[in-house]
């Protein structure tokens, strides 16, 4: 996602820890005006969010967008179900892959691409407890290496 003209709004680090991300997709999202204004202020959380496909359409549940403080009657429910915008062929392909054992869709990040709000969703497979321990061990090794390397460069 390191492209020009993108601004990260929310990132779901927990998803990358809890799941193996097999494939990721960029989707649009159906929003109202006050929700976009709130997103411009960075008031969004996708930690508890999940993605589901119903009747051939993709929806995101549990995504929290704080109400815009100057929006009064135009504000929507912060936890309402929002529709994700994808091509029909992509949705059909996702339905086929989700039917495989143990695969699910999780939101990875929300960002602005130009003036449009995009949601990156990932086709994910859950990690077992020992996989999570391996991830923690790798992170610790990397951190120790960086700490040692940083100490060597100083004279």
PDB file of C-alpha atoms in Angstrom:
ATOM      1  CA  UNK A   1       0.000   0.000   0.000  1.00  0.00           C
ATOM      2  CA  UNK A   2       3.027   2.296  -0.062  1.00  0.00           C
ATOM      3  CA  UNK A   3       1.676   4.366  -2.950  1.00  0.00           C
ATOM      4  CA  UNK A   4       1.584   8.103  -3.335  1.00  0.00           C
ATOM      5  CA  UNK A   5      -1.662   9.838  -2.428  1.00  0.00           C
ATOM      6  CA  UNK A   6      -2.646   7.391   0.314  1.00  0.00           C
ATOM      7  CA  UNK A   7      -3.312   8.264   3.951  1.00  0.00           C
ATOM      8  CA  UNK A   8      -3.756   5.502   6.517  1.00  0.00           C
ATOM      9  CA  UNK A   9      -6.823   5.892   8.754  1.00  0.00           C
ATOM     10  CA  UNK A  10      -6.937   2.610  10.699  1.00  0.00           C
ATOM     11  CA  UNK A  11      -4.750  -0.480  10.775  1.00  0.00           C
ATOM     12  CA  UNK A  12      -5.675  -3.913  12.168  1.00  0.00           C
ATOM     13  CA  UNK A  13      -2.379  -5.260  13.564  1.00  0.00           C
ATOM     14  CA  UNK A  14      -4.194  -7.946  15.532  1.00  0.00           C
ATOM     15  CA  UNK A  15      -5.485  -9.535  12.295  1.00  0.00           C
ATOM     16  CA  UNK A  16      -1.941 -10.172  11.051  1.00  0.00           C
ATOM     17  CA  UNK A  17      -1.070 -11.725  14.423  1.00  0.00           C
ATOM     18  CA  UNK A  18      -4.167 -13.958  14.634  1.00  0.00           C
ATOM     19  CA  UNK A  19      -4.355 -15.021  10.956  1.00  0.00           C
ATOM     20  CA  UNK A  20      -2.203 -16.038   8.023  1.00  0.00           C
ATOM     21  CA  UNK A  21      -3.153 -13.567   5.270  1.00  0.00           C
ATOM     22  CA  UNK A  22      -3.298 -15.573   2.031  1.00  0.00           C
ATOM     23  CA  UNK A  23      -4.547 -12.835  -0.286  1.00  0.00           C
ATOM     24  CA  UNK A  24      -5.637  -9.212   0.079  1.00  0.00           C
ATOM     25  CA  UNK A  25      -8.210  -7.163  -1.826  1.00  0.00           C
ATOM     26  CA  UNK A  26      -8.811  -3.427  -2.106  1.00  0.00           C
ATOM     27  CA  UNK A  27     -12.484  -2.515  -1.819  1.00  0.00           C
ATOM     28  CA  UNK A  28     -14.503   0.660  -1.753  1.00  0.00           C
ATOM     29  CA  UNK A  29     -16.967   1.336   1.034  1.00  0.00           C
ATOM     30  CA  UNK A  30     -20.428   2.881   1.014  1.00  0.00           C
ATOM     31  CA  UNK A  31     -20.429   5.859   3.428  1.00  0.00           C
ATOM     32  CA  UNK A  32     -22.451   8.961   4.234  1.00  0.00           C
ATOM     33  CA  UNK A  33     -20.988  12.497   4.246  1.00  0.00           C
ATOM     34  CA  UNK A  34     -20.579  12.876   7.997  1.00  0.00           C
ATOM     35  CA  UNK A  35     -18.832   9.490   8.174  1.00  0.00           C
ATOM     36  CA  UNK A  36     -16.268  10.637   5.610  1.00  0.00           C
ATOM     37  CA  UNK A  37     -15.678  13.849   7.580  1.00  0.00           C
ATOM     38  CA  UNK A  38     -15.131  11.785  10.716  1.00  0.00           C
ATOM     39  CA  UNK A  39     -12.696   9.519   8.838  1.00  0.00           C
ATOM     40  CA  UNK A  40     -10.732  12.581   7.693  1.00  0.00           C
ATOM     41  CA  UNK A  41     -10.183  13.275  11.402  1.00  0.00           C
ATOM     42  CA  UNK A  42      -8.917   9.676  11.801  1.00  0.00           C
ATOM     43  CA  UNK A  43     -11.784   8.534  14.034  1.00  0.00           C
ATOM     44  CA  UNK A  44     -12.167   4.906  13.017  1.00  0.00           C
ATOM     45  CA  UNK A  45     -11.533   1.493  14.568  1.00  0.00           C
ATOM     46  CA  UNK A  46     -11.543  -1.916  12.857  1.00  0.00           C
ATOM     47  CA  UNK A  47     -10.128  -3.999  15.723  1.00  0.00           C
ATOM     48  CA  UNK A  48     -13.420  -5.811  16.350  1.00  0.00           C
ATOM     49  CA  UNK A  49     -14.610  -5.767  12.727  1.00  0.00           C
ATOM     50  CA  UNK A  50     -15.258  -8.733  10.436  1.00  0.00           C
ATOM     51  CA  UNK A  51     -16.389  -9.166   6.830  1.00  0.00           C
ATOM     52  CA  UNK A  52     -19.209 -11.370   5.569  1.00  0.00           C
ATOM     53  CA  UNK A  53     -20.841 -12.101   2.216  1.00  0.00           C
ATOM     54  CA  UNK A  54     -24.646 -12.120   2.135  1.00  0.00           C
ATOM     55  CA  UNK A  55     -26.827 -12.414  -0.979  1.00  0.00           C
ATOM     56  CA  UNK A  56     -23.859 -11.875  -3.281  1.00  0.00           C
ATOM     57  CA  UNK A  57     -22.798  -8.627  -1.570  1.00  0.00           C
ATOM     58  CA  UNK A  58     -19.917  -7.977   0.837  1.00  0.00           C
ATOM     59  CA  UNK A  59     -20.567  -6.252   4.182  1.00  0.00           C
ATOM     60  CA  UNK A  60     -18.336  -5.140   7.038  1.00  0.00           C
ATOM     61  CA  UNK A  61     -19.658  -5.566  10.585  1.00  0.00           C
ATOM     62  CA  UNK A  62     -18.355  -3.997  13.790  1.00  0.00           C
ATOM     63  CA  UNK A  63     -16.423  -1.176  12.136  1.00  0.00           C
ATOM     64  CA  UNK A  64     -16.674   1.803  14.467  1.00  0.00           C
ATOM     65  CA  UNK A  65     -16.690   5.318  12.988  1.00  0.00           C
ATOM     66  CA  UNK A  66     -17.132   7.991  15.653  1.00  0.00           C
ATOM     67  CA  UNK A  67     -20.039  10.368  14.980  1.00  0.00           C
ATOM     68  CA  UNK A  68     -18.933  13.674  13.466  1.00  0.00           C
ATOM     69  CA  UNK A  69     -19.249  16.260  16.230  1.00  0.00           C
ATOM     70  CA  UNK A  70     -20.821  18.907  13.960  1.00  0.00           C
ATOM     71  CA  UNK A  71     -23.067  16.445  12.163  1.00  0.00           C
ATOM     72  CA  UNK A  72     -26.075  16.578  14.550  1.00  0.00           C
ATOM     73  CA  UNK A  73     -29.116  14.894  12.894  1.00  0.00           C
ATOM     74  CA  UNK A  74     -27.106  13.677   9.892  1.00  0.00           C
ATOM     75  CA  UNK A  75     -24.924  11.334  11.961  1.00  0.00           C
ATOM     76  CA  UNK A  76     -25.480   7.610  11.487  1.00  0.00           C
ATOM     77  CA  UNK A  77     -25.076   4.754  13.954  1.00  0.00           C
ATOM     78  CA  UNK A  78     -21.315   4.334  14.618  1.00  0.00           C
ATOM     79  CA  UNK A  79     -21.503   0.513  14.405  1.00  0.00           C
ATOM     80  CA  UNK A  80     -23.915   0.168  11.495  1.00  0.00           C
ATOM     81  CA  UNK A  81     -23.329  -2.495   8.840  1.00  0.00           C
ATOM     82  CA  UNK A  82     -21.584  -0.993   5.817  1.00  0.00           C
ATOM     83  CA  UNK A  83     -21.511  -2.342   2.282  1.00  0.00           C
ATOM     84  CA  UNK A  84     -18.148  -2.959   0.624  1.00  0.00           C
ATOM     85  CA  UNK A  85     -17.911  -2.322  -3.099  1.00  0.00           C
ATOM     86  CA  UNK A  86     -16.314  -5.075  -5.187  1.00  0.00           C
ATOM     87  CA  UNK A  87     -16.681  -6.454  -8.680  1.00  0.00           C
ATOM     88  CA  UNK A  88     -19.095  -9.362  -9.031  1.00  0.00           C
ATOM     89  CA  UNK A  89     -16.359 -11.675 -10.359  1.00  0.00           C
ATOM     90  CA  UNK A  90     -14.184 -10.962  -7.293  1.00  0.00           C
ATOM     91  CA  UNK A  91     -17.113 -11.700  -4.978  1.00  0.00           C
ATOM     92  CA  UNK A  92     -17.811 -15.013  -6.741  1.00  0.00           C
ATOM     93  CA  UNK A  93     -14.151 -15.985  -6.415  1.00  0.00           C
ATOM     94  CA  UNK A  94     -14.190 -15.084  -2.710  1.00  0.00           C
ATOM     95  CA  UNK A  95     -17.325 -17.155  -2.110  1.00  0.00           C
ATOM     96  CA  UNK A  96     -15.575 -20.158  -3.649  1.00  0.00           C
ATOM     97  CA  UNK A  97     -12.483 -19.690  -1.487  1.00  0.00           C
ATOM     98  CA  UNK A  98     -14.431 -19.089   1.735  1.00  0.00           C
ATOM     99  CA  UNK A  99     -16.148 -22.444   1.296  1.00  0.00           C
ATOM    100  CA  UNK A 100     -12.702 -24.001   1.788  1.00  0.00           C
ATOM    101  CA  UNK A 101     -12.053 -25.174   5.319  1.00  0.00           C
ATOM    102  CA  UNK A 102     -10.954 -22.542   7.805  1.00  0.00           C
ATOM    103  CA  UNK A 103     -10.850 -19.460   5.553  1.00  0.00           C
ATOM    104  CA  UNK A 104     -12.443 -16.148   6.483  1.00  0.00           C
ATOM    105  CA  UNK A 105     -12.390 -12.479   5.499  1.00  0.00           C
ATOM    106  CA  UNK A 106     -10.889  -9.883   7.850  1.00  0.00           C
ATOM    107  CA  UNK A 107     -10.421  -6.125   7.405  1.00  0.00           C
ATOM    108  CA  UNK A 108      -6.717  -5.208   7.419  1.00  0.00           C
ATOM    109  CA  UNK A 109      -6.714  -1.436   7.022  1.00  0.00           C
ATOM    110  CA  UNK A 110      -8.781   1.594   6.076  1.00  0.00           C
ATOM    111  CA  UNK A 111      -7.163   4.403   4.100  1.00  0.00           C
ATOM    112  CA  UNK A 112      -7.763   7.299   1.737  1.00  0.00           C
ATOM    113  CA  UNK A 113      -6.633   6.772  -1.837  1.00  0.00           C
ATOM    114  CA  UNK A 114      -6.885  10.208  -3.323  1.00  0.00           C
ATOM    115  CA  UNK A 115     -10.295  11.384  -2.133  1.00  0.00           C
ATOM    116  CA  UNK A 116     -11.810   7.885  -1.909  1.00  0.00           C
ATOM    117  CA  UNK A 117     -12.008   5.741   1.215  1.00  0.00           C
ATOM    118  CA  UNK A 118     -10.703   2.215   0.628  1.00  0.00           C
ATOM    119  CA  UNK A 119     -10.773  -0.867   2.851  1.00  0.00           C
ATOM    120  CA  UNK A 120      -8.168  -3.575   2.425  1.00  0.00           C
ATOM    121  CA  UNK A 121      -9.617  -6.965   3.310  1.00  0.00           C
ATOM    122  CA  UNK A 122      -7.668 -10.176   3.561  1.00  0.00           C
ATOM    123  CA  UNK A 123      -8.532 -13.790   2.867  1.00  0.00           C
ATOM    124  CA  UNK A 124      -7.222 -15.332   6.052  1.00  0.00           C
ATOM    125  CA  UNK A 125      -6.626 -18.660   7.742  1.00  0.00           C
ATOM    126  CA  UNK A 126      -6.586 -18.777  11.532  1.00  0.00           C
ATOM    127  CA  UNK A 127      -3.320 -19.401  13.338  1.00  0.00           C
ATOM    128  CA  UNK A 128      -2.955 -22.042  16.001  1.00  0.00           C
ATOM    129  CA  UNK A 129      -1.460 -21.215  19.381  1.00  0.00           C
ATOM    130  CA  UNK A 130       1.971 -22.565  18.437  1.00  0.00           C
ATOM    131  CA  UNK A 131       1.992 -20.429  15.261  1.00  0.00           C
ATOM    132  CA  UNK A 132       1.419 -17.340  17.403  1.00  0.00           C
ATOM    133  CA  UNK A 133       4.312 -18.376  19.676  1.00  0.00           C
ATOM    134  CA  UNK A 134       6.556 -18.666  16.605  1.00  0.00           C
ATOM    135  CA  UNK A 135       5.517 -15.153  15.514  1.00  0.00           C
ATOM    136  CA  UNK A 136       6.351 -13.758  18.955  1.00  0.00           C
ATOM    137  CA  UNK A 137       9.740 -15.547  18.938  1.00  0.00           C
ATOM    138  CA  UNK A 138      10.585 -14.168  15.467  1.00  0.00           C
ATOM    139  CA  UNK A 139       9.671 -10.636  16.564  1.00  0.00           C
ATOM    140  CA  UNK A 140      11.850 -10.989  19.688  1.00  0.00           C
ATOM    141  CA  UNK A 141      14.798 -12.243  17.604  1.00  0.00           C
ATOM    142  CA  UNK A 142      14.400  -9.390  15.130  1.00  0.00           C
ATOM    143  CA  UNK A 143      14.220  -6.851  17.974  1.00  0.00           C
ATOM    144  CA  UNK A 144      17.355  -8.297  19.640  1.00  0.00           C
ATOM    145  CA  UNK A 145      19.228  -8.241  16.329  1.00  0.00           C
ATOM    146  CA  UNK A 146      18.269  -4.604  15.712  1.00  0.00           C
ATOM    147  CA  UNK A 147      19.271  -3.685  19.263  1.00  0.00           C
ATOM    148  CA  UNK A 148      22.675  -5.375  18.856  1.00  0.00           C
ATOM    149  CA  UNK A 149      23.223  -3.882  15.398  1.00  0.00           C
ATOM    150  CA  UNK A 150      22.372  -0.424  16.686  1.00  0.00           C
ATOM    151  CA  UNK A 151      24.924  -0.852  19.489  1.00  0.00           C
ATOM    152  CA  UNK A 152      27.674  -1.892  17.037  1.00  0.00           C
ATOM    153  CA  UNK A 153      27.384   1.222  14.863  1.00  0.00           C
ATOM    154  CA  UNK A 154      28.144   3.633  17.720  1.00  0.00           C
ATOM    155  CA  UNK A 155      31.779   4.506  18.434  1.00  0.00           C
TER     156      UNK A 155
END
